[in-house]
mmCIF file of the C-alpha atoms, coordinates in Angstrom:
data_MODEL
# 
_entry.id   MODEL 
# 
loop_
_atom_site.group_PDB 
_atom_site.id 
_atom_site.type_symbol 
_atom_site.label_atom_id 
_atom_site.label_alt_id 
_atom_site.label_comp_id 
_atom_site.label_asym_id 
_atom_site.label_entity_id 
_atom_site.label_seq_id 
_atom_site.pdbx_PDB_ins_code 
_atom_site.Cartn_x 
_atom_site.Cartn_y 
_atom_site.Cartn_z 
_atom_site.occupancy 
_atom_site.B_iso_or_equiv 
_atom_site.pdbx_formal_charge 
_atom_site.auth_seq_id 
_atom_site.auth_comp_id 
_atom_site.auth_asym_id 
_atom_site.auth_atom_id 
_atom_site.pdbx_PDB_model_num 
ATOM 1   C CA . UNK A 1 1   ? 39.095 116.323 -73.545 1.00 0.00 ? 1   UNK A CA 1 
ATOM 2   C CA . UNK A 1 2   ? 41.002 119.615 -73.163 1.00 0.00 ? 2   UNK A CA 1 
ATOM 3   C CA . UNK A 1 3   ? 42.001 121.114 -76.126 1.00 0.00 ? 3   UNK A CA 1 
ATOM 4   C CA . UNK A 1 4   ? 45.570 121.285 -77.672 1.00 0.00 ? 4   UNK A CA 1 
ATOM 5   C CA . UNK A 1 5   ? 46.901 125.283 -77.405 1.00 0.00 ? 5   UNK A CA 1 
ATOM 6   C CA . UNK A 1 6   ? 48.850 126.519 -80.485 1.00 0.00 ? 6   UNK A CA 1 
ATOM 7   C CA . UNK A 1 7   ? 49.821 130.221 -80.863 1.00 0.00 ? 7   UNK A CA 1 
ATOM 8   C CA . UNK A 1 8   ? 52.148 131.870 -82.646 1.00 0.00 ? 8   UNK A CA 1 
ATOM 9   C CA . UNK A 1 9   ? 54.792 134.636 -81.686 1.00 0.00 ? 9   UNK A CA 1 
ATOM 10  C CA . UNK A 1 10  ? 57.492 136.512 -82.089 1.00 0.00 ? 10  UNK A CA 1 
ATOM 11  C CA . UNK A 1 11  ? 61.161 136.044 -80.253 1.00 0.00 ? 11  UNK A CA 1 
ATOM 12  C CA . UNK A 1 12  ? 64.350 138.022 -80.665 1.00 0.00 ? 12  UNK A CA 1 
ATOM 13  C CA . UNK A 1 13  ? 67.514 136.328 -80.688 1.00 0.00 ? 13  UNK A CA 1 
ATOM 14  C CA . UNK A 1 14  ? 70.009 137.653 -77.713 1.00 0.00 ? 14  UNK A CA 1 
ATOM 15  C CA . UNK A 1 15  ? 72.998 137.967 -79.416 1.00 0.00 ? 15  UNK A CA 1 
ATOM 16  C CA . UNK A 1 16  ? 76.526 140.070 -79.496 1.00 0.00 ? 16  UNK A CA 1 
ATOM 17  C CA . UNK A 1 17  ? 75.279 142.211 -82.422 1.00 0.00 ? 17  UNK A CA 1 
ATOM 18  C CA . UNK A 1 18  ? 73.082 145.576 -82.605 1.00 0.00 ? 18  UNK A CA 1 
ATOM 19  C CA . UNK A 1 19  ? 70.537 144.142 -84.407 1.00 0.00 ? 19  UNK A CA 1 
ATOM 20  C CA . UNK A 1 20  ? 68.040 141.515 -82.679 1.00 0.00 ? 20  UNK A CA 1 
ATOM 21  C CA . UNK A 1 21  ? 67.073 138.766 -85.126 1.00 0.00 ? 21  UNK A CA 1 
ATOM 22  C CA . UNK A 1 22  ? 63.420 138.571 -84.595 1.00 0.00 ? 22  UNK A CA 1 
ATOM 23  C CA . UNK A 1 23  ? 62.100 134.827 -85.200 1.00 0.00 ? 23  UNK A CA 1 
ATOM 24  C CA . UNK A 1 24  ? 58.556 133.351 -85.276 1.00 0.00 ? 24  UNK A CA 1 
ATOM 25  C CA . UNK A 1 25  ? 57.865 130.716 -82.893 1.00 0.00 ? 25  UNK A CA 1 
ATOM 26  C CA . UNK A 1 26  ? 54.816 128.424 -81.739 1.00 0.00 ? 26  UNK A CA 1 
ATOM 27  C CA . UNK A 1 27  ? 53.911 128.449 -78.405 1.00 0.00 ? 27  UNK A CA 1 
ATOM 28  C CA . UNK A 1 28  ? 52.113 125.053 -77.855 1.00 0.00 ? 28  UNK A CA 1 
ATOM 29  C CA . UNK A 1 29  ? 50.312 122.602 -75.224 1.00 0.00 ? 29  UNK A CA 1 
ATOM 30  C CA . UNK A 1 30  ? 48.616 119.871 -74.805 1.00 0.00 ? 30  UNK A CA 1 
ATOM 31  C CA . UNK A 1 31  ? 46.672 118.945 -71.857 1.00 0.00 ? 31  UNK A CA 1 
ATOM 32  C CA . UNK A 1 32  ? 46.746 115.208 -72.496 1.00 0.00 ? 32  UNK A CA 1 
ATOM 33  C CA . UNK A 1 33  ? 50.193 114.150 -73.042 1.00 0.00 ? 33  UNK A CA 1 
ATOM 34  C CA . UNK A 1 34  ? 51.325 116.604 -69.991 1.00 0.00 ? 34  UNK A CA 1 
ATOM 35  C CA . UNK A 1 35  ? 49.627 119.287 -68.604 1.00 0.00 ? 35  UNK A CA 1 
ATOM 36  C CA . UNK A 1 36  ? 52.972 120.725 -66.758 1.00 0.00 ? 36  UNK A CA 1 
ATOM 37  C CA . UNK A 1 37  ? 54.565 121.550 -69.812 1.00 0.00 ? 37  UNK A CA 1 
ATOM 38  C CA . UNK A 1 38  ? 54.833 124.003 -72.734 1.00 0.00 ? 38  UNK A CA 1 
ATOM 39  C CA . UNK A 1 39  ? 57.033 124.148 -75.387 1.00 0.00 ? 39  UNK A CA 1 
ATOM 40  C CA . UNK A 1 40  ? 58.465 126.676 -77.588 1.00 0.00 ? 40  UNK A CA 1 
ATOM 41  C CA . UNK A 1 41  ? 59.291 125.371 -81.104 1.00 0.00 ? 41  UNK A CA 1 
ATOM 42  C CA . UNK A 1 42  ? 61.510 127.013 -83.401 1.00 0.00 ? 42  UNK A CA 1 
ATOM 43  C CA . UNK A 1 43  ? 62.158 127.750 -87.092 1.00 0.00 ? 43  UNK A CA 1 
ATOM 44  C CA . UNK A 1 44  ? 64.459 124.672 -88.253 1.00 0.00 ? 44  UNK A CA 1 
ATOM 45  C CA . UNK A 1 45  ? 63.026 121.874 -85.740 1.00 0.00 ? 45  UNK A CA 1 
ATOM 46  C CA . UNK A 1 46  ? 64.245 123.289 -82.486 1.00 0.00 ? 46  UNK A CA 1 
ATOM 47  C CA . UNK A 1 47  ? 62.280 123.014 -79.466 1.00 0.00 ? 47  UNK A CA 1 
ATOM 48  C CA . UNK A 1 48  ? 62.326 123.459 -76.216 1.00 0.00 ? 48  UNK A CA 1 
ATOM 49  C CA . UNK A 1 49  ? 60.143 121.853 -73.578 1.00 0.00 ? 49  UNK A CA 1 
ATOM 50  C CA . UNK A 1 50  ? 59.398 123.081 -70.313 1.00 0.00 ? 50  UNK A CA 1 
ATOM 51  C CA . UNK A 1 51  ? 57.144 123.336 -67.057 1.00 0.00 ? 51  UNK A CA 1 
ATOM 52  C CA . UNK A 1 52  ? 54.015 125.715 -67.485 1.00 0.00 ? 52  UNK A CA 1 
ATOM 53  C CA . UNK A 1 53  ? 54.672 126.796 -64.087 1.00 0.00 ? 53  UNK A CA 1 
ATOM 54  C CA . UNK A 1 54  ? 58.483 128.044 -64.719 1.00 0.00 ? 54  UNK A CA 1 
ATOM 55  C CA . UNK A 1 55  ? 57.251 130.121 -67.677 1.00 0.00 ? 55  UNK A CA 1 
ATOM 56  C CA . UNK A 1 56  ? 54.040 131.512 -65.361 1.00 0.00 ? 56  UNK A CA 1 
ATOM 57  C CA . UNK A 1 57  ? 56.988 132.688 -62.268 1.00 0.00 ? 57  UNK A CA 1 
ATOM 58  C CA . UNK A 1 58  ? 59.175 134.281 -65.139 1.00 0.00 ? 58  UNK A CA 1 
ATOM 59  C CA . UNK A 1 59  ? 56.971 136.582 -66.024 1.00 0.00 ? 59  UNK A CA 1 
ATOM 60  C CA . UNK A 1 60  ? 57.176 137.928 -61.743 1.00 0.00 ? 60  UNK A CA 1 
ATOM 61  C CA . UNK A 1 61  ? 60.496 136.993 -60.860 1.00 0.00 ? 61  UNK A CA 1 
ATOM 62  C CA . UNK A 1 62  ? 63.462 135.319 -61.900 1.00 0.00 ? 62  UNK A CA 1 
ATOM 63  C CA . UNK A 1 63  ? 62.974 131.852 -61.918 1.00 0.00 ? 63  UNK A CA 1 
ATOM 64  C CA . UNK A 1 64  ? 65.561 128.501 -62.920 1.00 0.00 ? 64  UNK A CA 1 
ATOM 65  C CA . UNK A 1 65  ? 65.086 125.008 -63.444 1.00 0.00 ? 65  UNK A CA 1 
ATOM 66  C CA . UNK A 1 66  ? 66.668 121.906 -65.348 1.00 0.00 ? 66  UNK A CA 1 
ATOM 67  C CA . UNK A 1 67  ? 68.740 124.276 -67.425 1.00 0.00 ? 67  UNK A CA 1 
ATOM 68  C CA . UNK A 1 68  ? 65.848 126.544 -68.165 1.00 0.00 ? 68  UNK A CA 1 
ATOM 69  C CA . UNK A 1 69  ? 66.186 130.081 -66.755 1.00 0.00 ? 69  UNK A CA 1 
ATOM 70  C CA . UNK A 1 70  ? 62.871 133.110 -67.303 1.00 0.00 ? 70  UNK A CA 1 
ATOM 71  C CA . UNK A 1 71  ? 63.230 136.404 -65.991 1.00 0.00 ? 71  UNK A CA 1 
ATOM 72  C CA . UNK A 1 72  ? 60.855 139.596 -66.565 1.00 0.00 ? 72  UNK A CA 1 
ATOM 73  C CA . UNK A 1 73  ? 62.883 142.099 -68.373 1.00 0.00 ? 73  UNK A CA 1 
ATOM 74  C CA . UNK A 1 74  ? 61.369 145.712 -67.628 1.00 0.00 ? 74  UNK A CA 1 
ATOM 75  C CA . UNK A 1 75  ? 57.470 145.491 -67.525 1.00 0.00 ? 75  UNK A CA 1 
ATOM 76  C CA . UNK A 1 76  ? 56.616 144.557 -70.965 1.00 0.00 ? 76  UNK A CA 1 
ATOM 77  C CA . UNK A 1 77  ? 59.256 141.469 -71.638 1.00 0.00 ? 77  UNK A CA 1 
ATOM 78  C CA . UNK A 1 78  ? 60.395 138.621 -70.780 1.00 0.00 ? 78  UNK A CA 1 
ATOM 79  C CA . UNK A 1 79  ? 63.686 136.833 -71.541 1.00 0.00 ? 79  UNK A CA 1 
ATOM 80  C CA . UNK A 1 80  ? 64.299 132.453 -71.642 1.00 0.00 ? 80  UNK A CA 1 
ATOM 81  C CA . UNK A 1 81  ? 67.698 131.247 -71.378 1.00 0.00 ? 81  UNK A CA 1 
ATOM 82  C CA . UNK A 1 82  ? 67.927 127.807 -72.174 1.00 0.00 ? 82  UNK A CA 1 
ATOM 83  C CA . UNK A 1 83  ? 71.380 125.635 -71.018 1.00 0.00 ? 83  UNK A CA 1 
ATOM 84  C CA . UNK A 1 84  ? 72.482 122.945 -72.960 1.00 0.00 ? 84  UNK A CA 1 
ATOM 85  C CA . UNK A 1 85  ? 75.619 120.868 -74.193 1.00 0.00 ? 85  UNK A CA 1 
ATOM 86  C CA . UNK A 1 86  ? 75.705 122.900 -77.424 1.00 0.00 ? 86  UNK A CA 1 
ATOM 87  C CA . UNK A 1 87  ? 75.908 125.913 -75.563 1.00 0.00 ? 87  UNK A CA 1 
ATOM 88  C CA . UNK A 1 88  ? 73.767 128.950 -73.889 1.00 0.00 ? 88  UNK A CA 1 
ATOM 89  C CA . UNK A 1 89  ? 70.600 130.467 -76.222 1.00 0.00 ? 89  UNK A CA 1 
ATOM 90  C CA . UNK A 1 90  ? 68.734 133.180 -74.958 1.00 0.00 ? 90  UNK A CA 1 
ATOM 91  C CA . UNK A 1 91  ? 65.369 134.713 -76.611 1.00 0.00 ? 91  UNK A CA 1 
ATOM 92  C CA . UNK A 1 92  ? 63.794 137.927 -75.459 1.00 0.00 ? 92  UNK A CA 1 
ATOM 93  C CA . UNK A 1 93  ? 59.694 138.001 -76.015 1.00 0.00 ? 93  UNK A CA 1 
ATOM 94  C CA . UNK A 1 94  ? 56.862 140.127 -75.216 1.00 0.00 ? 94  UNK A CA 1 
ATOM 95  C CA . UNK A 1 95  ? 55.237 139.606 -72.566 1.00 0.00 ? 95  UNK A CA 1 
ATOM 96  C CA . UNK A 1 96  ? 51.448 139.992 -73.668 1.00 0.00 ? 96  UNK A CA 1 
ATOM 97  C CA . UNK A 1 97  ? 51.353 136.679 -76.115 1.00 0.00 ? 97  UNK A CA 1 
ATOM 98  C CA . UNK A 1 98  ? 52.584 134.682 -73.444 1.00 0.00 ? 98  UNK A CA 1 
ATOM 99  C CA . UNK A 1 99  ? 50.279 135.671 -70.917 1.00 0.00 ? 99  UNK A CA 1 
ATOM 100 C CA . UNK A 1 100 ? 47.559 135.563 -73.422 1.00 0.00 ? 100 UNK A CA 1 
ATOM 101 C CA . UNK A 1 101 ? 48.898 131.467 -74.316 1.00 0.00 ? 101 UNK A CA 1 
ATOM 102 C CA . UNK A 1 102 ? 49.343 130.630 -70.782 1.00 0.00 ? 102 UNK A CA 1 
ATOM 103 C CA . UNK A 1 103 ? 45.393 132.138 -70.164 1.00 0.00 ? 103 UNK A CA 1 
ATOM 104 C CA . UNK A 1 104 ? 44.158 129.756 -72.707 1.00 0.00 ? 104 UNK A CA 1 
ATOM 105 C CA . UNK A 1 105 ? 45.981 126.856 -71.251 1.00 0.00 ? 105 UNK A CA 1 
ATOM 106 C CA . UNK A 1 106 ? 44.243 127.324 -68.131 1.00 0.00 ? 106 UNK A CA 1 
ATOM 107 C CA . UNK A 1 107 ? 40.742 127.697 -69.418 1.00 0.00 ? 107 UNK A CA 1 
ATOM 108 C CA . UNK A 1 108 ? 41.100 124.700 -70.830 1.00 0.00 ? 108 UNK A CA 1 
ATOM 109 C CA . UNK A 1 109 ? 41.712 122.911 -67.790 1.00 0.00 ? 109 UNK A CA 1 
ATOM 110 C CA . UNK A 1 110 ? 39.003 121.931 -65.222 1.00 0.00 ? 110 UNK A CA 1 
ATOM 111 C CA . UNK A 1 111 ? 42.001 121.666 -62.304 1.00 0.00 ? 111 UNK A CA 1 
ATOM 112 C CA . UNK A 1 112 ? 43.285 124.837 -61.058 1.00 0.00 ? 112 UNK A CA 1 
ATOM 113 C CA . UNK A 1 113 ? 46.513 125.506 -61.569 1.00 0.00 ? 113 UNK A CA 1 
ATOM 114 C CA . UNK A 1 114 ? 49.310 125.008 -58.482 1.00 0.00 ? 114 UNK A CA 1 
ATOM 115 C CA . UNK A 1 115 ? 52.568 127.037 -58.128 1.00 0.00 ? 115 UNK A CA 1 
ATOM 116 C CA . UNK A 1 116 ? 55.604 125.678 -56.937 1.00 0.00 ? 116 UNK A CA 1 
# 
């Protein structure tokens, strides 16, 4: 049974002021309810769910689906745009604990993973 991925890490909030809110989030996956997606929860109960594989081509190019737009910002971030009826949020992280989360989600796994 592959094992259930939890990590923790930090997000700023993209915002119209100076100063970026930084915010803790968990980074999490499980291999047996779907092994496509990842999801990003959020202080307060928000989460957002989306393919493994979007998350993986945002951190090379600027990538969109469903709502959910990832784009590498400079060489060391990465920034998540998420589209919804309340509105546009948009979180900048570093790059390292992602790759690092995405990593472990693979090694897990005794498929290799496909790109789209």
């Amino acid at each position: 049974m592959p094992p259930v991925i939890h990590e923790q890490a930090e997000a700023w909030l993209v915002n119209d002021t100076d100063d970026l809110p930084a915010v803790p989030v968990d980074l999490l996956y499980d291999a047996d309810k779907d092994p496509r997606t990842v999801h990003v929860a959020f202080p307060g109960g928000d989460e957002w769910t989306f393919g493994r594989d979007l998350l993986e081509g945002g951190l090379r190019a600027p990538t969109e689906r469903g709502g959910i737009r990832v784009w590498p910002c400079g060489r060391t971030q990465l920034v998540v745009e998420n589209h919804s009826a309340d509105g546009v949020e948009v979180v900048q992280f570093d790059s390292a604990p992602l790759i690092r989360f995405l990593h472990r989600t693979h090694a897990g796994n005794t498929k290799p993973p496909t790109h789209a």
